[in-house]
Amino acid sequence: MDTPTLPARLRWLGRRLVLGGYYRVVHANYTHQWLAPTKQTPGGSIRSYDLYNRHGTDEMLAAIESRCGSDSVVYDVGANVGTYSLSLAAGGTGRRILAFEPAPPVATQLQANVAVNGFEDRIDVRAHGLGDTADVIPFYVSSYTELSAFDRESAERWEAHVREICEVRIDRLDTIAEETTPPDIVKIDVEGAGAAVLRGATQTLESVRPIIFLEIHEDGLAASTTAECRKILQSHSYDVVDRGEYWICVP
C-alpha cells in the first residue's frame, strides 16, 4: 500500500478537524435544541438546528420548487435533516411531503426540524430507506452523518469512518405509492443507492409518471451507478436532463 504524501495527510487532518468539529457542535445543538436560526430558502423562510444555511441558493432545490404546484405531493428520498422538505413545505401550505431518512440519528434531527417549524401536518417523516426490496438490512452510520448509507464504502468517503452499524428497514417506493398518495415529484439523494430506489419504483414510473430529481454521487466511490440509473429511466421513457451535480428526469 502506498504511503500517503504530506499534502494528502494535511488534507485528511484538515477535514477531520473542520468537519469533525462542526458535526460535534451541531449534534450538541440538536440534542439540547439551543438555537434554530431562521434561513431563507427557495421555498421561503424556515428554521433548523443546523448552524448555517447550506442550501439558501441550492440550484436543485430551486428547480424542484419551480416545478411544485400548490398541492403537490413530493417524496424526499434521502431527506437528511430536512432542508428540502422544509423549504418545499414552506412554499405551499397544501403540499404534502413524505421525507425518507434511514439514519437513526439524522431522522431524529429531521423530526426536530419539522417540529420547530410546526410542519407536522405537511411533512410525514418516514425513518426508513427505500430500495428494490422490502427487508431489514445493515445500515452504516458515518462519522460524517450525511454520508451514512446502506453500504460501507459510501459511509467511509472523505476520510470518514463508520461509527455504528444498525439494522434499518427498507421498502419499495411502489409499495409506499400504493399505500398513500402517489408522488408528483420524487427527489433522490441516497449516495450510491439511486439505482436501487429506481428499481423499486417500476410501477410508479410507468403509471404515475412523476418528475424525478436525482442527485449524482460519484466522488470517492469505486464504481459509478449513474449509467444504470440512466438506463432504468430511459427504459421507462424518461428524458434525462444533466445539470452536472443532478439530473432532471421528465416523462
mmCIF file of C-alpha atoms in Angstrom:
data_model
loop_
_atom_site.group_PDB
_atom_site.id
_atom_site.type_symbol
_atom_site.label_atom_id
_atom_site.label_comp_id
_atom_site.label_asym_id
_atom_site.label_seq_id
_atom_site.Cartn_x
_atom_site.Cartn_y
_atom_site.Cartn_z
ATOM 1 C CA MET A 1 0.000 0.000 0.000
ATOM 2 C CA ASP A 2 1.337 3.445 -0.929
ATOM 3 C CA THR A 3 2.311 5.750 1.934
ATOM 4 C CA PRO A 4 0.140 8.913 1.956
ATOM 5 C CA THR A 5 2.002 12.038 0.859
ATOM 6 C CA LEU A 6 2.338 15.031 3.151
ATOM 7 C CA PRO A 7 -0.310 17.076 1.248
ATOM 8 C CA ALA A 8 -2.718 14.121 1.473
ATOM 9 C CA ARG A 9 -2.103 13.834 5.210
ATOM 10 C CA LEU A 10 -2.710 17.578 5.650
ATOM 11 C CA ARG A 11 -5.962 17.392 3.673
ATOM 12 C CA TRP A 12 -7.079 14.464 5.820
ATOM 13 C CA LEU A 13 -6.228 16.331 9.017
ATOM 14 C CA GLY A 14 -7.997 19.481 7.833
ATOM 15 C CA ARG A 15 -11.179 17.624 7.006
ATOM 16 C CA ARG A 16 -11.140 15.776 10.304
ATOM 17 C CA LEU A 17 -10.666 18.986 12.283
ATOM 18 C CA VAL A 18 -13.143 21.171 10.385
ATOM 19 C CA LEU A 19 -15.893 18.657 9.633
ATOM 20 C CA GLY A 20 -15.464 16.764 12.873
ATOM 21 C CA GLY A 21 -15.642 19.939 14.927
ATOM 22 C CA TYR A 22 -18.678 21.225 13.047
ATOM 23 C CA TYR A 23 -20.595 17.977 13.427
ATOM 24 C CA ARG A 24 -19.858 17.831 17.156
ATOM 25 C CA VAL A 25 -21.228 21.334 17.688
ATOM 26 C CA VAL A 26 -24.285 20.728 15.518
ATOM 27 C CA HIS A 27 -25.073 17.397 17.181
ATOM 28 C CA ALA A 28 -24.947 19.117 20.572
ATOM 29 C CA ASN A 29 -27.285 21.829 19.281
ATOM 30 C CA TYR A 30 -29.781 19.231 18.064
ATOM 31 C CA THR A 31 -29.542 17.323 21.338
ATOM 32 C CA HIS A 32 -30.162 20.354 23.548
ATOM 33 C CA GLN A 33 -32.173 22.381 20.981
ATOM 34 C CA TRP A 34 -30.446 25.597 21.936
ATOM 35 C CA LEU A 35 -30.798 27.548 18.692
ATOM 36 C CA ALA A 36 -32.810 27.083 15.477
ATOM 37 C CA PRO A 37 -31.778 30.022 13.257
ATOM 38 C CA THR A 38 -34.075 31.271 10.526
ATOM 39 C CA LYS A 39 -32.853 30.554 6.994
ATOM 40 C CA GLN A 40 -34.018 31.822 3.623
ATOM 41 C CA THR A 41 -34.518 29.098 1.011
ATOM 42 C CA PRO A 42 -36.007 28.913 -2.494
ATOM 43 C CA GLY A 43 -39.326 27.874 -0.912
ATOM 44 C CA GLY A 44 -39.395 30.505 1.789
ATOM 45 C CA SER A 45 -38.283 31.109 5.350
ATOM 46 C CA ILE A 46 -37.594 28.082 7.562
ATOM 47 C CA ARG A 47 -35.901 27.295 10.865
ATOM 48 C CA SER A 48 -33.499 24.457 11.609
ATOM 49 C CA TYR A 49 -30.943 23.466 14.218
ATOM 50 C CA ASP A 50 -28.204 23.488 11.583
ATOM 51 C CA LEU A 51 -25.974 26.481 12.231
ATOM 52 C CA TYR A 52 -25.553 27.820 8.727
ATOM 53 C CA ASN A 53 -27.666 27.959 5.607
ATOM 54 C CA ARG A 54 -26.139 25.332 3.311
ATOM 55 C CA HIS A 55 -28.989 25.383 0.785
ATOM 56 C CA GLY A 56 -30.029 29.028 0.581
ATOM 57 C CA THR A 57 -29.082 29.200 -3.101
ATOM 58 C CA ASP A 58 -29.310 25.468 -3.849
ATOM 59 C CA GLU A 59 -29.825 25.038 -7.592
ATOM 60 C CA MET A 60 -31.622 21.685 -7.431
ATOM 61 C CA LEU A 61 -33.891 22.839 -4.616
ATOM 62 C CA ALA A 62 -34.824 25.920 -6.650
ATOM 63 C CA ALA A 63 -35.549 23.702 -9.680
ATOM 64 C CA ILE A 64 -37.829 21.450 -7.605
ATOM 65 C CA GLU A 65 -39.630 24.451 -6.117
ATOM 66 C CA SER A 66 -40.275 25.819 -9.606
ATOM 67 C CA ARG A 67 -41.970 22.537 -10.586
ATOM 68 C CA CYS A 68 -44.135 22.250 -7.473
ATOM 69 C CA GLY A 69 -47.777 23.228 -7.501
ATOM 70 C CA SER A 70 -49.728 24.497 -4.514
ATOM 71 C CA ASP A 71 -50.856 20.974 -3.615
ATOM 72 C CA SER A 72 -48.023 18.803 -4.969
ATOM 73 C CA VAL A 73 -47.023 15.541 -3.307
ATOM 74 C CA VAL A 74 -43.231 15.211 -3.027
ATOM 75 C CA TYR A 75 -41.240 12.166 -1.957
ATOM 76 C CA ASP A 76 -37.946 13.377 -0.459
ATOM 77 C CA VAL A 77 -35.826 10.215 -0.594
ATOM 78 C CA GLY A 78 -32.709 10.762 1.478
ATOM 79 C CA ALA A 79 -34.124 13.749 3.340
ATOM 80 C CA ASN A 80 -31.176 14.190 5.735
ATOM 81 C CA VAL A 81 -32.131 16.851 8.323
ATOM 82 C CA GLY A 82 -34.934 18.059 6.075
ATOM 83 C CA THR A 83 -33.814 21.248 4.343
ATOM 84 C CA TYR A 84 -35.506 20.267 1.070
ATOM 85 C CA SER A 85 -38.656 19.020 2.807
ATOM 86 C CA LEU A 86 -38.898 22.122 4.990
ATOM 87 C CA SER A 87 -38.320 24.507 2.101
ATOM 88 C CA LEU A 88 -40.909 22.832 -0.128
ATOM 89 C CA ALA A 89 -43.428 22.707 2.730
ATOM 90 C CA ALA A 90 -42.848 26.419 3.354
ATOM 91 C CA GLY A 91 -43.548 27.110 -0.306
ATOM 92 C CA GLY A 92 -47.140 25.842 -0.199
ATOM 93 C CA THR A 93 -49.435 25.063 2.723
ATOM 94 C CA GLY A 94 -51.326 22.486 0.639
ATOM 95 C CA ARG A 95 -48.254 20.471 -0.262
ATOM 96 C CA ARG A 96 -47.579 17.092 1.297
ATOM 97 C CA ILE A 97 -44.010 15.879 1.728
ATOM 98 C CA LEU A 98 -43.005 12.301 2.546
ATOM 99 C CA ALA A 99 -39.469 12.557 3.942
ATOM 100 C CA PHE A 100 -37.479 9.292 3.977
ATOM 101 C CA GLU A 101 -34.353 9.215 6.151
ATOM 102 C CA PRO A 102 -32.878 5.870 7.250
ATOM 103 C CA ALA A 103 -30.013 7.088 9.502
ATOM 104 C CA PRO A 104 -31.491 6.914 13.032
ATOM 105 C CA PRO A 105 -29.676 9.972 14.486
ATOM 106 C CA VAL A 106 -30.419 12.045 11.385
ATOM 107 C CA ALA A 107 -34.097 11.039 11.335
ATOM 108 C CA THR A 108 -34.344 12.316 14.910
ATOM 109 C CA GLN A 109 -32.820 15.637 13.824
ATOM 110 C CA LEU A 110 -35.242 15.786 10.890
ATOM 111 C CA GLN A 111 -38.192 15.321 13.247
ATOM 112 C CA ALA A 112 -36.850 18.123 15.468
ATOM 113 C CA ASN A 113 -36.701 20.490 12.487
ATOM 114 C CA VAL A 114 -40.226 19.586 11.390
ATOM 115 C CA ALA A 115 -41.491 20.279 14.913
ATOM 116 C CA VAL A 116 -39.748 23.647 15.363
ATOM 117 C CA ASN A 117 -41.405 24.827 12.113
ATOM 118 C CA GLY A 118 -44.834 23.459 13.058
ATOM 119 C CA PHE A 119 -44.914 21.451 9.811
ATOM 120 C CA GLU A 120 -46.187 18.155 11.248
ATOM 121 C CA ASP A 121 -49.315 18.431 9.077
ATOM 122 C CA ARG A 122 -47.251 18.949 5.899
ATOM 123 C CA ILE A 123 -44.267 16.618 6.345
ATOM 124 C CA ASP A 124 -44.623 12.908 7.057
ATOM 125 C CA VAL A 125 -41.262 11.639 8.380
ATOM 126 C CA ARG A 126 -40.503 8.025 7.432
ATOM 127 C CA ALA A 127 -37.470 6.784 9.394
ATOM 128 C CA HIS A 128 -36.511 4.083 6.905
ATOM 129 C CA GLY A 129 -34.927 3.737 3.487
ATOM 130 C CA LEU A 130 -36.194 2.935 0.006
ATOM 131 C CA GLY A 131 -34.711 0.314 -2.291
ATOM 132 C CA ASP A 132 -35.588 -2.550 -4.587
ATOM 133 C CA THR A 133 -36.901 -4.890 -1.886
ATOM 134 C CA ALA A 134 -38.714 -4.924 1.451
ATOM 135 C CA ASP A 135 -36.303 -6.050 4.142
ATOM 136 C CA VAL A 136 -34.312 -5.124 7.238
ATOM 137 C CA ILE A 137 -30.638 -4.745 6.379
ATOM 138 C CA PRO A 138 -27.405 -3.340 7.876
ATOM 139 C CA PHE A 139 -27.010 0.433 7.803
ATOM 140 C CA TYR A 140 -23.643 2.164 8.273
ATOM 141 C CA VAL A 141 -23.782 5.346 10.353
ATOM 142 C CA SER A 142 -20.874 7.559 9.295
ATOM 143 C CA SER A 143 -18.806 9.932 11.401
ATOM 144 C CA TYR A 144 -19.900 12.480 8.759
ATOM 145 C CA THR A 145 -23.595 11.756 9.214
ATOM 146 C CA GLU A 146 -24.662 12.907 5.748
ATOM 147 C CA LEU A 147 -22.508 10.108 4.257
ATOM 148 C CA SER A 148 -24.353 7.389 6.219
ATOM 149 C CA ALA A 149 -25.562 4.687 3.851
ATOM 150 C CA PHE A 150 -26.551 1.072 3.304
ATOM 151 C CA ASP A 151 -23.032 0.340 2.062
ATOM 152 C CA ARG A 152 -19.796 0.790 3.970
ATOM 153 C CA GLU A 153 -17.920 2.373 1.046
ATOM 154 C CA SER A 154 -20.222 5.402 0.920
ATOM 155 C CA ALA A 155 -20.048 5.844 4.700
ATOM 156 C CA GLU A 156 -16.236 5.908 4.658
ATOM 157 C CA ARG A 157 -15.694 8.512 1.942
ATOM 158 C CA TRP A 158 -13.678 11.686 2.558
ATOM 159 C CA GLU A 159 -11.714 10.102 5.426
ATOM 160 C CA ALA A 160 -14.893 9.394 7.413
ATOM 161 C CA HIS A 161 -15.312 6.216 9.417
ATOM 162 C CA VAL A 162 -18.236 4.009 10.425
ATOM 163 C CA ARG A 163 -19.412 4.898 13.930
ATOM 164 C CA GLU A 164 -22.181 2.331 14.196
ATOM 165 C CA ILE A 165 -23.825 -0.484 12.254
ATOM 166 C CA CYS A 166 -27.538 -0.888 12.911
ATOM 167 C CA GLU A 167 -30.473 -2.692 11.341
ATOM 168 C CA VAL A 168 -32.787 -0.439 9.304
ATOM 169 C CA ARG A 169 -35.904 -1.221 7.312
ATOM 170 C CA ILE A 170 -36.132 -0.561 3.594
ATOM 171 C CA ASP A 171 -39.216 -0.660 1.417
ATOM 172 C CA ARG A 172 -40.100 -0.225 -2.232
ATOM 173 C CA LEU A 173 -41.310 3.158 -3.471
ATOM 174 C CA ASP A 174 -44.057 1.321 -5.352
ATOM 175 C CA THR A 175 -45.432 -0.019 -2.073
ATOM 176 C CA ILE A 176 -45.460 3.446 -0.495
ATOM 177 C CA ALA A 177 -47.229 4.911 -3.540
ATOM 178 C CA GLU A 178 -49.905 2.205 -3.340
ATOM 179 C CA GLU A 179 -50.477 2.716 0.382
ATOM 180 C CA THR A 180 -50.600 6.528 0.333
ATOM 181 C CA THR A 181 -50.883 9.347 -2.210
ATOM 182 C CA PRO A 182 -48.600 8.784 -5.241
ATOM 183 C CA PRO A 183 -45.920 11.413 -5.848
ATOM 184 C CA ASP A 184 -45.920 14.257 -8.353
ATOM 185 C CA ILE A 185 -42.184 14.763 -7.753
ATOM 186 C CA VAL A 186 -39.519 12.423 -6.381
ATOM 187 C CA LYS A 187 -36.183 13.800 -5.173
ATOM 188 C CA ILE A 188 -33.486 11.135 -4.715
ATOM 189 C CA ASP A 189 -30.275 11.839 -2.804
ATOM 190 C CA VAL A 190 -29.089 8.478 -1.487
ATOM 191 C CA GLU A 191 -25.337 8.393 -2.085
ATOM 192 C CA GLY A 192 -24.689 5.360 -4.343
ATOM 193 C CA ALA A 193 -28.113 3.686 -3.986
ATOM 194 C CA GLY A 194 -30.071 5.641 -6.604
ATOM 195 C CA ALA A 195 -30.408 2.674 -8.953
ATOM 196 C CA ALA A 196 -31.912 0.514 -6.205
ATOM 197 C CA VAL A 197 -34.522 3.194 -5.435
ATOM 198 C CA LEU A 198 -35.454 3.387 -9.124
ATOM 199 C CA ARG A 199 -35.680 -0.403 -9.423
ATOM 200 C CA GLY A 200 -38.166 -0.332 -6.571
ATOM 201 C CA ALA A 201 -40.272 2.314 -8.338
ATOM 202 C CA THR A 202 -41.052 0.467 -11.590
ATOM 203 C CA GLN A 203 -44.851 0.634 -11.356
ATOM 204 C CA THR A 204 -44.792 4.273 -10.242
ATOM 205 C CA LEU A 205 -42.519 5.284 -13.114
ATOM 206 C CA GLU A 206 -44.830 3.513 -15.573
ATOM 207 C CA SER A 207 -48.250 4.569 -14.294
ATOM 208 C CA VAL A 208 -47.855 7.716 -12.170
ATOM 209 C CA ARG A 209 -45.003 9.312 -14.173
ATOM 210 C CA PRO A 210 -43.609 11.695 -11.532
ATOM 211 C CA ILE A 211 -40.794 14.096 -12.314
ATOM 212 C CA ILE A 212 -37.548 12.716 -10.862
ATOM 213 C CA PHE A 213 -34.738 14.833 -9.451
ATOM 214 C CA LEU A 214 -31.661 12.678 -8.931
ATOM 215 C CA GLU A 215 -28.520 13.930 -7.197
ATOM 216 C CA ILE A 216 -25.382 12.342 -8.626
ATOM 217 C CA HIS A 217 -22.852 10.782 -6.240
ATOM 218 C CA GLU A 218 -19.587 9.527 -7.692
ATOM 219 C CA ASP A 219 -16.757 11.131 -5.701
ATOM 220 C CA GLY A 220 -14.966 8.557 -3.591
ATOM 221 C CA LEU A 221 -16.892 5.558 -4.912
ATOM 222 C CA ALA A 222 -15.095 2.769 -6.756
ATOM 223 C CA ALA A 223 -17.999 2.142 -9.134
ATOM 224 C CA SER A 224 -20.448 4.574 -10.698
ATOM 225 C CA THR A 225 -24.174 3.832 -10.715
ATOM 226 C CA THR A 226 -25.091 6.734 -12.998
ATOM 227 C CA ALA A 227 -25.088 4.574 -16.140
ATOM 228 C CA GLU A 228 -27.500 2.131 -14.518
ATOM 229 C CA CYS A 229 -29.760 4.971 -13.343
ATOM 230 C CA ARG A 230 -29.865 6.422 -16.839
ATOM 231 C CA LYS A 231 -30.654 3.017 -18.340
ATOM 232 C CA ILE A 232 -33.551 2.454 -15.918
ATOM 233 C CA LEU A 233 -35.027 5.900 -16.538
ATOM 234 C CA GLN A 234 -34.731 5.657 -20.297
ATOM 235 C CA SER A 235 -36.351 2.200 -20.245
ATOM 236 C CA HIS A 236 -39.413 3.946 -18.786
ATOM 237 C CA SER A 237 -39.295 6.661 -21.472
ATOM 238 C CA TYR A 238 -37.876 9.407 -19.295
ATOM 239 C CA ASP A 239 -35.765 12.196 -20.777
ATOM 240 C CA VAL A 240 -32.695 12.875 -18.636
ATOM 241 C CA VAL A 241 -31.512 16.480 -18.446
ATOM 242 C CA ASP A 242 -27.992 16.522 -16.996
ATOM 243 C CA ARG A 243 -27.384 19.603 -14.809
ATOM 244 C CA GLY A 244 -23.953 18.485 -13.649
ATOM 245 C CA GLU A 245 -24.444 17.564 -10.000
ATOM 246 C CA TYR A 246 -28.055 16.481 -10.508
ATOM 247 C CA TRP A 247 -30.483 15.267 -13.172
ATOM 248 C CA ILE A 248 -33.991 16.408 -14.004
ATOM 249 C CA CYS A 249 -35.830 13.379 -15.394
ATOM 250 C CA VAL A 250 -39.066 14.186 -17.192
ATOM 251 C CA PRO A 251 -41.553 11.608 -18.574
#
